[in-house]
Coordinates of C-alpha atoms in Angstrom, one line a residue:
M1294 CA 116.5 135.6 76.6
G1295 CA 116.3 135.8 80.4
G1296 CA 120.1 137.2 80.4
G1297 CA 119.2 139.7 77.8
A1298 CA 116.1 140.9 79.6
S1299 CA 117.9 141.3 82.9
S1300 CA 120.8 143.2 81.2
E1301 CA 118.2 145.7 79.7
K1302 CA 116.6 146.1 83.1
A1303 CA 119.9 146.7 84.6
I1304 CA 121.0 149.3 82.0
E1305 CA 117.6 151.1 82.6
R1306 CA 118.5 151.1 86.3
V1307 CA 121.9 152.4 85.8
T1308 CA 120.5 155.2 83.7
I1309 CA 118.2 156.0 86.5
L1310 CA 121.0 156.1 89.0
L1311 CA 123.4 158.1 86.9
A1312 CA 120.5 160.7 86.6
D1313 CA 120.1 160.5 90.6
A1314 CA 123.8 160.9 91.1
N1315 CA 123.9 163.7 88.7
N1316 CA 120.8 165.6 90.4
E1317 CA 122.3 168.4 92.5
A1318 CA 119.0 168.6 94.2
H1319 CA 119.6 165.4 96.1
K1320 CA 121.7 165.0 99.2
S1321 CA 125.4 164.2 98.9
S1322 CA 124.8 160.9 100.6
V1323 CA 122.0 159.8 98.1
R1324 CA 124.0 160.7 95.0
A1325 CA 127.1 158.8 96.4
K1326 CA 124.8 155.9 97.2
A1327 CA 123.6 155.8 93.6
L1328 CA 127.2 155.8 92.3
G1329 CA 128.0 152.9 94.8
T1330 CA 125.1 150.8 93.4
I1331 CA 126.5 151.4 89.9
C1332 CA 129.8 150.1 91.0
R1333 CA 128.3 146.8 92.4
L1334 CA 126.2 146.3 89.2
T1335 CA 129.4 146.8 87.3
M1336 CA 131.2 144.0 89.3
S1337 CA 128.3 141.5 89.0
Q1338 CA 129.6 138.5 87.1
R1339 CA 126.2 137.9 85.3
I1340 CA 125.7 141.5 83.9
G1341 CA 129.1 143.2 84.6
R1342 CA 130.3 143.1 81.0
E1343 CA 127.2 144.9 79.7
M1344 CA 127.5 147.4 82.3
Q1345 CA 131.2 148.0 81.4
R1346 CA 130.1 148.5 77.8
Y1347 CA 127.3 150.8 78.5
L1348 CA 129.3 153.1 81.1
A1349 CA 132.1 153.3 78.6
T1350 CA 130.0 155.3 76.1
P1351 CA 131.1 158.8 75.7
R1352 CA 128.1 160.3 77.1
N1353 CA 128.3 158.3 80.4
L1354 CA 132.1 158.9 80.5
D1355 CA 131.6 162.6 80.5
V1356 CA 129.1 162.4 83.3
L1357 CA 131.8 160.3 85.3
K1358 CA 134.4 163.0 84.3
N1359 CA 132.2 165.8 85.9
F1360 CA 132.1 163.9 89.0
I1361 CA 135.8 163.3 89.4
L1362 CA 136.6 166.8 88.6
G1363 CA 134.0 168.1 91.0
D1364 CA 134.5 169.5 94.5
N1365 CA 132.4 166.8 96.5
P1366 CA 135.0 164.4 98.0
E1367 CA 132.5 161.7 98.5
L1368 CA 131.3 161.8 94.8
V1369 CA 134.8 162.0 93.6
M1370 CA 135.7 158.8 95.5
E1371 CA 132.8 156.8 94.2
A1372 CA 133.1 158.0 90.7
L1373 CA 136.8 156.8 90.7
Q1374 CA 135.8 153.5 92.1
V1375 CA 133.2 153.2 89.1
L1376 CA 135.9 154.0 86.7
A1377 CA 138.1 151.4 88.3
C1378 CA 135.5 148.8 87.8
V1379 CA 134.7 149.8 84.2
S1380 CA 138.4 149.8 83.3
N1381 CA 139.0 146.3 84.8
T1382 CA 138.3 144.5 81.6
N1383 CA 140.3 142.8 78.8
N1384 CA 138.1 144.8 76.2
V1385 CA 140.7 146.8 74.6
D1386 CA 138.1 149.2 73.1
I1387 CA 136.6 150.0 76.4
K1388 CA 140.1 150.9 77.7
H1389 CA 140.9 152.9 74.8
Q1390 CA 137.5 154.8 75.0
I1391 CA 138.2 155.6 78.7
G1392 CA 141.8 156.6 77.9
Q1393 CA 140.8 159.0 75.2
R1394 CA 138.2 160.7 77.5
L1395 CA 139.9 160.8 80.8
C1396 CA 143.8 160.3 80.7
T1397 CA 144.5 163.8 81.1
E1398 CA 142.4 164.3 84.0
L1399 CA 143.4 161.0 85.8
V1400 CA 147.2 161.9 85.5
E1401 CA 146.5 165.4 86.8
L1402 CA 144.6 163.9 89.8
M1403 CA 147.8 161.8 90.8
D1404 CA 148.8 165.1 92.5
V1405 CA 146.0 165.1 94.9
V1406 CA 147.2 165.0 98.5
D1407 CA 144.7 162.5 99.7
P1408 CA 146.2 158.9 99.2
R1409 CA 142.7 157.4 99.1
V1410 CA 141.9 159.4 96.1
T1411 CA 145.3 158.8 94.5
A1412 CA 144.9 155.0 95.0
R1413 CA 141.6 154.8 93.2
V1414 CA 143.2 157.1 90.4
V1415 CA 146.3 154.8 90.1
H1416 CA 143.9 151.7 90.1
T1417 CA 142.3 153.0 86.9
I1418 CA 145.7 154.0 85.3
A1419 CA 147.1 150.4 86.1
N1420 CA 144.1 149.1 84.3
L1421 CA 144.5 151.3 81.3
V1422 CA 148.3 151.0 80.7
T1423 CA 147.8 147.6 79.1
E1424 CA 146.4 149.3 76.1
E1425 CA 149.2 150.8 73.7
A1426 CA 147.7 154.2 73.0
N1427 CA 146.8 154.7 76.6
Q1428 CA 150.4 153.8 77.7
T1429 CA 151.8 156.3 75.4
S1430 CA 149.5 159.0 76.5
I1431 CA 149.9 158.3 80.2
V1432 CA 153.7 158.3 79.9
A1433 CA 153.7 161.5 77.8
K1434 CA 151.7 163.3 80.5
G1435 CA 154.4 162.5 83.1
A1436 CA 153.0 159.7 85.0
V1437 CA 156.0 157.6 85.4
P1438 CA 158.1 159.6 88.1
V1439 CA 154.8 160.0 90.1
L1440 CA 154.2 156.3 90.0
I1441 CA 157.8 155.6 91.1
D1442 CA 157.4 158.0 94.1
F1443 CA 154.2 156.0 95.0
L1444 CA 156.5 152.9 95.2
G1445 CA 157.4 154.2 98.7
S1446 CA 153.8 155.0 99.8
T1447 CA 152.6 153.8 103.2
C1448 CA 149.0 153.3 101.9
D1449 CA 148.8 149.6 101.0
E1450 CA 146.1 150.3 98.2
L1451 CA 148.3 152.9 96.5
L1452 CA 151.4 150.9 96.9
F1453 CA 149.7 147.8 95.2
H1454 CA 148.3 149.7 92.3
A1455 CA 151.5 151.7 91.7
V1456 CA 153.7 148.6 91.4
R1457 CA 151.2 146.8 89.1
A1458 CA 151.2 149.8 86.8
M1459 CA 154.9 149.5 86.8
A1460 CA 154.8 145.8 85.9
E1461 CA 152.4 146.5 83.2
M1462 CA 154.5 149.4 81.8
T1463 CA 157.7 147.4 81.7
Q1464 CA 156.4 144.9 79.4
T1465 CA 157.0 147.5 76.6
K1466 CA 160.7 147.5 75.7
S1467 CA 160.7 151.2 75.0
L1468 CA 159.6 152.0 78.5
R1469 CA 162.2 149.9 80.4
A1470 CA 164.8 152.6 80.0
K1471 CA 162.4 155.4 81.0
V1472 CA 161.6 153.5 84.2
H1473 CA 165.2 153.0 84.9
G1474 CA 166.1 156.4 84.1
E1475 CA 163.5 157.9 86.5
G1476 CA 165.0 155.7 89.3
G1477 CA 162.5 152.9 89.4
L1478 CA 164.8 150.0 89.4
L1479 CA 166.0 150.1 93.0
P1480 CA 162.4 150.7 94.5
L1481 CA 161.0 147.7 92.6
V1482 CA 163.9 145.5 93.5
A1483 CA 163.4 146.4 97.1
L1484 CA 159.7 145.5 97.0
C1485 CA 160.6 141.9 95.8
F1486 CA 161.5 141.2 99.4
V1487 CA 158.5 142.5 101.4
G1488 CA 156.9 140.2 103.7
N1489 CA 153.9 137.9 103.3
M1490 CA 151.2 140.5 104.1
Y1491 CA 152.4 142.3 100.8
G1492 CA 152.4 139.1 98.7
L1493 CA 150.7 140.8 95.7
V1494 CA 153.0 143.6 95.8
R1495 CA 156.0 141.3 95.8
Y1496 CA 154.5 139.4 92.9
H1497 CA 154.1 142.5 90.7
A1498 CA 157.5 143.7 91.9
L1499 CA 159.0 140.5 90.6
R1500 CA 157.1 140.9 87.4
A1501 CA 158.6 144.4 86.8
V1502 CA 162.1 143.2 87.6
A1503 CA 161.6 140.2 85.2
N1504 CA 160.6 142.7 82.5
L1505 CA 163.6 145.1 83.2
S1506 CA 166.2 142.2 83.4
K1507 CA 165.4 141.6 79.7
E1508 CA 167.9 144.5 79.0
E1509 CA 171.5 144.1 79.1
P1510 CA 172.5 147.5 80.8
L1511 CA 169.8 146.9 83.4
R1512 CA 171.1 143.4 84.1
Q1513 CA 174.6 144.6 84.6
E1514 CA 173.3 147.3 87.3
I1515 CA 171.2 144.6 89.0
I1516 CA 174.4 142.6 89.3
G1517 CA 176.4 145.5 90.5
H1518 CA 173.8 146.0 93.4
G1519 CA 174.3 142.3 94.4
V1520 CA 170.7 141.7 93.9
L1521 CA 171.0 138.1 92.3
S1522 CA 172.3 136.6 95.7
R1523 CA 169.3 138.0 97.5
L1524 CA 166.9 136.7 94.8
S1525 CA 168.6 133.2 94.9
S1526 CA 168.2 133.3 98.7
L1527 CA 164.4 134.1 98.4
A1528 CA 164.1 131.3 95.7
R1529 CA 165.5 128.8 98.2
R1530 CA 163.0 129.6 100.9
E1531 CA 160.5 127.1 101.8
D1532 CA 157.8 129.0 103.6
A1533 CA 154.8 131.0 102.3
M1534 CA 156.9 133.7 100.7
V1535 CA 157.7 131.4 97.7
D1536 CA 154.8 129.8 96.0
P1537 CA 155.0 128.3 92.5
I1538 CA 154.1 131.6 90.9
V1539 CA 157.0 133.3 92.7
E1540 CA 159.3 130.6 91.7
S1541 CA 158.4 130.8 88.2
L1542 CA 159.0 134.6 88.2
L1543 CA 162.4 134.1 89.9
A1544 CA 163.4 131.5 87.4
S1545 CA 162.4 133.8 84.6
I1546 CA 164.7 136.6 86.0
F1547 CA 167.6 134.1 86.1
S1548 CA 166.7 133.0 82.6
N1549 CA 167.0 136.5 81.4
F1550 CA 170.5 136.8 83.1
S1551 CA 171.6 134.0 80.9
L1552 CA 171.9 136.4 78.0
C1553 CA 174.6 138.3 79.7
E1554 CA 177.6 138.9 77.8
D1555 CA 179.5 137.6 80.8
T1556 CA 177.9 135.2 83.1
S1557 CA 180.9 134.5 85.3
H1558 CA 179.6 137.1 87.9
I1559 CA 176.5 134.9 88.6
A1560 CA 177.1 132.1 91.0
S1561 CA 176.8 128.7 89.5
H1562 CA 175.5 127.2 92.8
E1563 CA 172.8 129.8 92.9
V1564 CA 171.4 129.8 89.4
V1565 CA 171.6 126.1 88.5
P1566 CA 169.2 124.7 91.1
I1567 CA 166.6 127.5 90.4
L1568 CA 166.7 126.4 86.7
Y1569 CA 166.4 122.7 87.6
K1570 CA 163.2 123.6 89.6
L1571 CA 161.8 125.3 86.4
I1572 CA 162.9 122.2 84.2
C1573 CA 161.1 119.8 86.7
S1574 CA 157.7 121.7 86.6
D1575 CA 154.6 120.4 84.8
S1576 CA 154.4 123.1 82.3
V1577 CA 156.2 122.5 78.8
D1578 CA 156.6 126.2 78.5
N1579 CA 158.5 126.4 81.8
V1580 CA 160.6 123.4 81.0
V1581 CA 161.6 124.7 77.6
E1582 CA 162.5 128.2 79.2
G1583 CA 164.6 126.6 81.9
L1584 CA 166.4 124.4 79.4
W1585 CA 167.0 127.4 77.1
A1586 CA 168.5 129.4 80.0
L1587 CA 170.7 126.5 81.1
A1588 CA 172.0 125.9 77.6
N1589 CA 173.0 129.7 77.6
Y1590 CA 174.6 129.4 81.1
C1591 CA 176.6 126.2 79.9
K1592 CA 178.7 128.3 77.6
E1593 CA 180.6 129.3 80.8
D1594 CA 183.1 126.8 82.4
R1595 CA 181.8 127.0 86.0
K1596 CA 178.1 126.6 84.9
R1597 CA 179.2 123.4 83.0
R1598 CA 181.0 122.0 86.0
E1599 CA 178.0 122.7 88.2
V1600 CA 175.6 120.8 85.9
I1601 CA 178.0 117.8 85.9
E1602 CA 178.6 117.9 89.5
T1603 CA 175.0 118.0 90.5
D1604 CA 174.0 115.1 88.2
G1605 CA 172.4 117.5 85.7
V1606 CA 173.2 115.3 82.7
K1607 CA 171.2 112.4 84.0
L1608 CA 168.3 114.8 84.7
L1609 CA 168.6 116.1 81.1
L1610 CA 168.8 112.7 79.4
N1611 CA 165.8 111.4 81.4
L1612 CA 163.8 114.4 79.9
L1613 CA 164.3 112.9 76.4
K1614 CA 161.3 110.5 77.3
V1615 CA 159.1 113.5 76.8
K1616 CA 158.5 113.7 73.1
E1617 CA 158.3 117.4 72.6
V1618 CA 160.8 118.8 69.8
Q1619 CA 161.4 122.1 71.8
I1620 CA 162.6 120.1 74.7
W1621 CA 164.8 117.9 72.6
F1622 CA 166.2 120.8 70.8
E1623 CA 167.3 122.7 74.1
I1624 CA 168.8 119.5 75.5
A1625 CA 170.8 119.2 72.3
R1626 CA 172.0 122.8 73.0
I1627 CA 173.1 122.1 76.4
L1628 CA 174.8 118.8 75.4
L1629 CA 176.7 120.7 72.7
N1630 CA 177.9 123.5 75.1
I1631 CA 179.1 120.9 77.6
A1632 CA 180.9 118.8 74.8
T1633 CA 182.8 122.0 73.8
G1634 CA 184.3 122.0 77.3
S1635 CA 187.3 120.0 78.8
T1636 CA 188.2 116.5 78.1
G1637 CA 186.8 115.3 81.4
E1638 CA 183.4 116.8 80.6
K1639 CA 183.3 115.1 77.2
K1640 CA 184.0 111.8 78.7
H1641 CA 181.5 112.3 81.5
L1642 CA 178.9 112.8 78.7
I1643 CA 179.9 109.7 77.2
R1644 CA 179.7 107.7 80.4
E1645 CA 176.2 109.1 81.2
G1646 CA 174.8 107.8 77.9
T1647 CA 174.9 110.8 75.6
L1648 CA 175.8 108.7 72.5
E1649 CA 172.6 106.6 72.9
A1650 CA 170.6 109.7 73.7
I1651 CA 171.7 111.3 70.5
L1652 CA 170.8 108.2 68.6
A1653 CA 167.3 108.5 70.4
I1654 CA 167.1 112.1 69.1
Y1655 CA 167.8 110.9 65.6
G1656 CA 165.1 108.2 66.0
Y1657 CA 162.6 110.7 67.3
C1658 CA 163.4 113.4 64.8
T1659 CA 163.0 111.0 61.6
E1660 CA 159.8 109.3 62.8
E1661 CA 156.6 110.7 61.4
A1662 CA 155.6 113.9 63.0
P1663 CA 152.6 113.7 65.2
T1664 CA 150.7 116.5 63.7
E1665 CA 147.6 115.9 65.7
R1666 CA 149.6 117.2 68.7
V1667 CA 150.8 120.1 67.0
Y1668 CA 147.4 121.4 65.3
Q1669 CA 143.8 119.9 65.5
A1670 CA 141.8 121.0 62.6
P1671 CA 138.1 121.6 63.3
Q1672 CA 135.6 119.2 61.7
L1673 CA 133.8 121.3 59.2
S1674 CA 130.8 120.0 57.2
N1675 CA 130.3 120.8 53.5
K1676 CA 126.7 121.0 53.1
R1677 CA 127.0 122.4 49.4
G1678 CA 128.9 119.4 48.4
G1679 CA 131.3 121.4 46.3
D1680 CA 134.6 122.9 47.0
N1681 CA 135.3 124.1 50.5
P1682 CA 137.6 127.1 50.7
E1683 CA 137.5 127.1 54.4
Q1684 CA 138.8 123.5 54.5
E1685 CA 141.5 124.4 51.9
M1686 CA 142.6 127.2 54.3
L1687 CA 142.8 124.8 57.3
T1688 CA 144.7 122.3 55.3
S1689 CA 147.2 124.9 54.4
G1690 CA 147.5 126.1 57.8
L1691 CA 148.1 122.3 58.9
T1692 CA 150.9 121.9 56.2
E1693 CA 152.5 125.0 57.5
M1694 CA 152.5 123.8 61.0
E1695 CA 154.0 120.5 59.8
D1696 CA 156.8 122.3 58.0
V1697 CA 157.6 124.4 61.1
E1698 CA 157.8 121.0 63.2
Q1699 CA 159.8 119.4 60.5
S1700 CA 162.3 122.4 60.4
A1701 CA 162.5 122.1 64.2
R1702 CA 163.4 118.4 64.2
F1703 CA 166.1 119.2 61.4
M1704 CA 167.6 121.7 63.6
T1705 CA 167.6 119.4 66.7
M1706 CA 169.4 116.8 64.6
T1707 CA 171.9 119.4 63.5
V1708 CA 172.7 120.7 66.9
A1709 CA 172.9 117.0 68.3
T1710 CA 175.4 116.2 65.4
H1711 CA 177.5 119.1 66.3
A1712 CA 177.7 117.9 69.8
L1713 CA 178.6 114.3 68.5
K1714 CA 181.4 115.8 66.4
H1715 CA 183.2 116.8 69.7
L1716 CA 182.6 113.4 71.4
T1717 CA 183.7 111.2 68.5
A1718 CA 187.0 112.8 68.5
F1719 CA 187.9 110.2 71.0
P1720 CA 188.4 106.8 69.0
F1721 CA 186.7 104.8 71.7
A1722 CA 183.6 107.0 71.3
A1723 CA 183.6 106.8 67.6
K1724 CA 183.7 103.0 67.8
Q1725 CA 180.9 102.9 70.3
F1726 CA 178.7 105.1 68.3
M1727 CA 179.4 103.0 65.2
D1728 CA 178.7 99.9 67.1
L1729 CA 175.4 101.4 68.0
G1730 CA 174.5 101.8 64.4
G1731 CA 175.1 105.4 64.4
D1732 CA 176.3 105.5 60.7
K1733 CA 173.0 105.2 59.3
P1734 CA 171.3 108.3 60.5
L1735 CA 174.5 110.3 59.8
M1736 CA 174.6 109.1 56.3
S1737 CA 170.9 110.2 56.0
L1738 CA 171.8 113.6 57.5
L1739 CA 174.8 113.7 55.0
R1740 CA 172.4 113.3 52.1
M1741 CA 169.8 116.0 53.2
E1742 CA 170.6 118.8 50.4
F1743 CA 168.7 121.6 52.2
N1744 CA 170.7 121.2 55.3
A1745 CA 174.1 122.4 54.8
E1746 CA 175.0 122.8 58.5
G1747 CA 173.7 119.3 59.2
Q1748 CA 175.8 118.0 56.2
Q1749 CA 178.9 119.7 57.7
H1750 CA 178.6 118.2 61.0
S1751 CA 177.7 114.7 59.9
A1752 CA 180.7 114.8 57.4
S1753 CA 182.9 115.7 60.5
V1754 CA 181.5 112.9 62.7
L1755 CA 181.9 110.5 59.8
G1756 CA 185.5 111.6 59.4
N1757 CA 186.2 110.9 63.0
I1758 CA 184.7 107.4 62.6
A1759 CA 186.7 106.8 59.4
E1760 CA 189.8 106.9 61.4
S1761 CA 189.2 103.3 62.2
E1762 CA 190.0 101.1 59.3
E1763 CA 187.4 98.6 60.2
A1764 CA 184.7 101.3 60.5
C1765 CA 185.9 103.0 57.3
Q1766 CA 185.4 99.8 55.4
K1767 CA 181.8 99.7 56.3
L1768 CA 181.3 103.4 55.4
V1769 CA 182.9 102.9 52.1
Y1770 CA 180.5 99.9 51.5
D1771 CA 177.7 102.2 52.4
G1772 CA 178.6 104.6 49.8
I1773 CA 180.3 107.4 51.7
I1774 CA 182.9 108.2 49.1
E1775 CA 180.5 108.9 46.4
T1776 CA 178.3 111.0 48.8
L1777 CA 181.2 113.2 49.9
V1778 CA 182.4 113.8 46.4
D1779 CA 179.0 114.8 45.3
L1780 CA 179.0 117.2 48.2
L1781 CA 182.2 118.8 47.1
K1782 CA 180.7 119.3 43.6
L1783 CA 177.4 120.6 44.5
S1784 CA 177.5 122.4 47.8
Q1785 CA 178.4 126.1 48.0
S1786 CA 179.2 126.0 51.7
P1787 CA 182.9 126.3 52.8
G1788 CA 182.0 124.4 56.0
V1789 CA 180.7 121.5 54.0
H1790 CA 183.8 121.6 51.8
Q1791 CA 185.9 121.7 54.9
E1792 CA 184.5 118.6 56.6
A1793 CA 183.9 116.7 53.5
A1794 CA 187.7 117.1 52.8
Y1795 CA 188.6 116.2 56.4
A1796 CA 186.6 112.8 56.0
L1797 CA 188.0 112.0 52.5
A1798 CA 191.7 112.5 53.9
N1799 CA 190.8 110.1 56.7
I1800 CA 189.4 107.5 54.3
C1801 CA 192.1 107.5 51.6
Q1802 CA 194.8 107.0 54.2
H1803 CA 193.7 103.4 54.7
S1804 CA 193.9 102.0 51.0
E1805 CA 195.2 103.0 47.7
E1806 CA 191.8 101.6 46.3
Y1807 CA 189.9 104.2 48.3
E1808 CA 192.2 106.9 46.9
K1809 CA 191.7 105.7 43.4
T1810 CA 188.0 105.7 43.9
I1811 CA 187.9 109.3 45.2
T1812 CA 190.2 110.6 42.4
E1813 CA 188.1 108.9 39.6
G1814 CA 185.0 110.4 41.3
G1815 CA 186.3 113.9 40.5
A1816 CA 187.2 114.9 44.0
V1817 CA 190.6 116.5 43.0
A1818 CA 188.8 119.1 40.5
A1819 CA 186.1 119.8 43.2
L1820 CA 188.7 120.5 45.9
V1821 CA 190.9 122.8 43.7
S1822 CA 187.8 124.5 42.5
A1823 CA 186.8 125.1 46.2
L1824 CA 190.3 126.7 47.1
E1825 CA 189.7 129.2 44.3
K1826 CA 186.9 130.8 46.3
D1827 CA 189.0 132.2 49.2
V1828 CA 187.7 129.8 51.8
P1829 CA 188.5 130.5 55.4
P1830 CA 191.9 129.3 56.8
G1831 CA 190.2 126.3 58.5
A1832 CA 188.7 125.0 55.3
A1833 CA 191.8 125.6 53.3
Y1834 CA 193.7 123.5 55.8
N1835 CA 191.5 120.5 55.5
I1836 CA 191.1 120.9 51.7
I1837 CA 195.0 121.1 51.1
R1838 CA 195.5 118.3 53.7
C1839 CA 193.3 116.0 51.6
L1840 CA 195.0 116.9 48.4
S1841 CA 198.4 116.2 49.9
K1842 CA 197.1 112.5 50.6
F1843 CA 196.6 111.8 46.9
L1844 CA 199.8 110.6 45.5
T1845 CA 198.7 108.9 42.2
P1846 CA 200.3 110.4 39.0
Q1847 CA 196.7 111.0 37.7
A1848 CA 195.7 113.0 40.9
K1849 CA 199.0 115.2 40.7
Y1850 CA 198.3 115.8 37.0
E1851 CA 194.7 117.0 37.8
M1852 CA 195.9 119.3 40.5
L1853 CA 198.5 120.9 38.2
K1854 CA 196.0 121.3 35.4
G1855 CA 193.7 123.0 37.8
G1856 CA 196.2 125.6 38.8
I1857 CA 197.1 124.3 42.2
V1858 CA 200.6 125.8 42.7
P1859 CA 199.6 129.6 42.8
L1860 CA 196.6 128.7 45.0
V1861 CA 198.8 126.9 47.7
V1862 CA 201.4 129.4 47.7
K1863 CA 198.8 132.0 48.4
Y1864 CA 197.7 130.1 51.5
T1865 CA 201.3 129.7 52.7
V1866 CA 201.3 133.2 53.9
V1867 CA 198.0 133.4 55.4
K1868 CA 198.2 134.3 59.2
D1869 CA 195.9 132.6 61.5
A1870 CA 196.1 132.1 65.2
V1871 CA 194.4 128.7 65.2
V1872 CA 195.6 127.0 62.0
G1873 CA 198.3 129.3 60.7
K1874 CA 201.3 127.0 61.3
R1875 CA 199.6 123.8 60.4
L1876 CA 198.3 125.4 57.2
K1877 CA 201.8 126.4 56.1
H1878 CA 203.0 123.0 56.8
V1879 CA 200.4 120.9 54.7
C1880 CA 200.9 123.6 51.8
T1881 CA 204.7 122.8 51.9
E1882 CA 204.1 119.1 51.9
L1883 CA 201.7 119.4 48.9
L1884 CA 204.2 121.5 47.0
K1885 CA 206.9 118.8 47.8
N1886 CA 204.6 116.1 46.4

């Protein structure tokens, strides 16, 4: 009650003060003092919001408009300060109301020579541009080139609000090209390196550059100007110029550059340590962003080597102790990109314990999802004692979040298995993973009907493991043949057909009994049927290779019955840089049989 009464009294007082300020019979100093008092009331923590809402009414905004368009410099300055205070709010409606009434006048006032006036004008504009309609209106009236000119101002207040406006505008994708086209990139980059007395200017300049670096053409221009080396040097400073907020912004800029089509121009020793800092922060969002960027960079050879040489793999595997599915997914992406590298890089992953880490990922992703961490439903009482539609809606939301969490876990397992596919190409790694009990989660993934990519990669890994006769015997006992044959029959994915055929070919080479089981299960007809669908050359190679392993009369009869000869002849003339020669060879072998 007391708060409401004080707000009402304050509004009455502001009404009187506005009348005093609008009374031309009063001295200029009295009128200016009245506006100054209104400004102080608007900045009050206790009643400020009520004052902002009251002053943003059309009637009061028109009064303020008359002041800022008047010829009394003292009243213009005070009225602009009131507008800056009123627009300094998160209330979108207030900003929209001010923009509708005053955008045109504010942009026109940017041409005033006095930097004190323009500073207060730009202060309000920087507050208003966070609202979409205001932003469109302000840009349409030609404010962008003027704001860019102000980036070189010697007036500290004007410079600060101009760069703040740029940081807000560049959050909008469509305006980044506009800012760049008007010549805003280089002035903003220059302001990233101003001294400590301009710390807030540097902060907003970095915000703007981080926004601009989300666009590929602008990233290339920044690289061309050699800016990244300077930003890297700034990130390595250990003085007051670099606080945690600045570090985070710099890391975000380098994260954006991970999306470059070619990252080889970005020095590995500069970007990787910056991302390590982000990865080691206390914020899960920062950790995920850092890992995401590092995964992108690790597609390139030198970045992979830098991660390995700086003990980055050990850092990543230690992060698996944090049970957060986004973190695990990005780590799996990094491991995959390193695993596609050289033989030495693969062996380094194995030595560091990546096989055990992937098993841990499987264990985490298949345990019951901790839904209370993801979504905490409010406790609602049902006083009516009947159906509660609000509770049903919350339960539905909870189920949806559970589905998202579960999907993320399946994706993480799939990416980890893809990495495992490259590592288990080494027989010793395949044996080690089998000894760790890795066949069980792989068989589970193979049987997930709704996850074709996971089935594809798990079939490939199991095919690698099946190269060993001892391991193959255990897999056969666990039902791998029946599962793979069912996949061939039911799956519509060429990738699944390709890897299932690869695994079956490796299995049947160990025993005629295995070959007989595969044939009797209907694999021959399924493989021939898959070839009829014009599969990619890689899939055709594995399927035909698998068929060439079947030597029993029954298998040959089924192939001929299915029309294998014209299909194989068709694939003998396929030209492919990767498997072309090998494909022709297996086709010839099958035709000989």
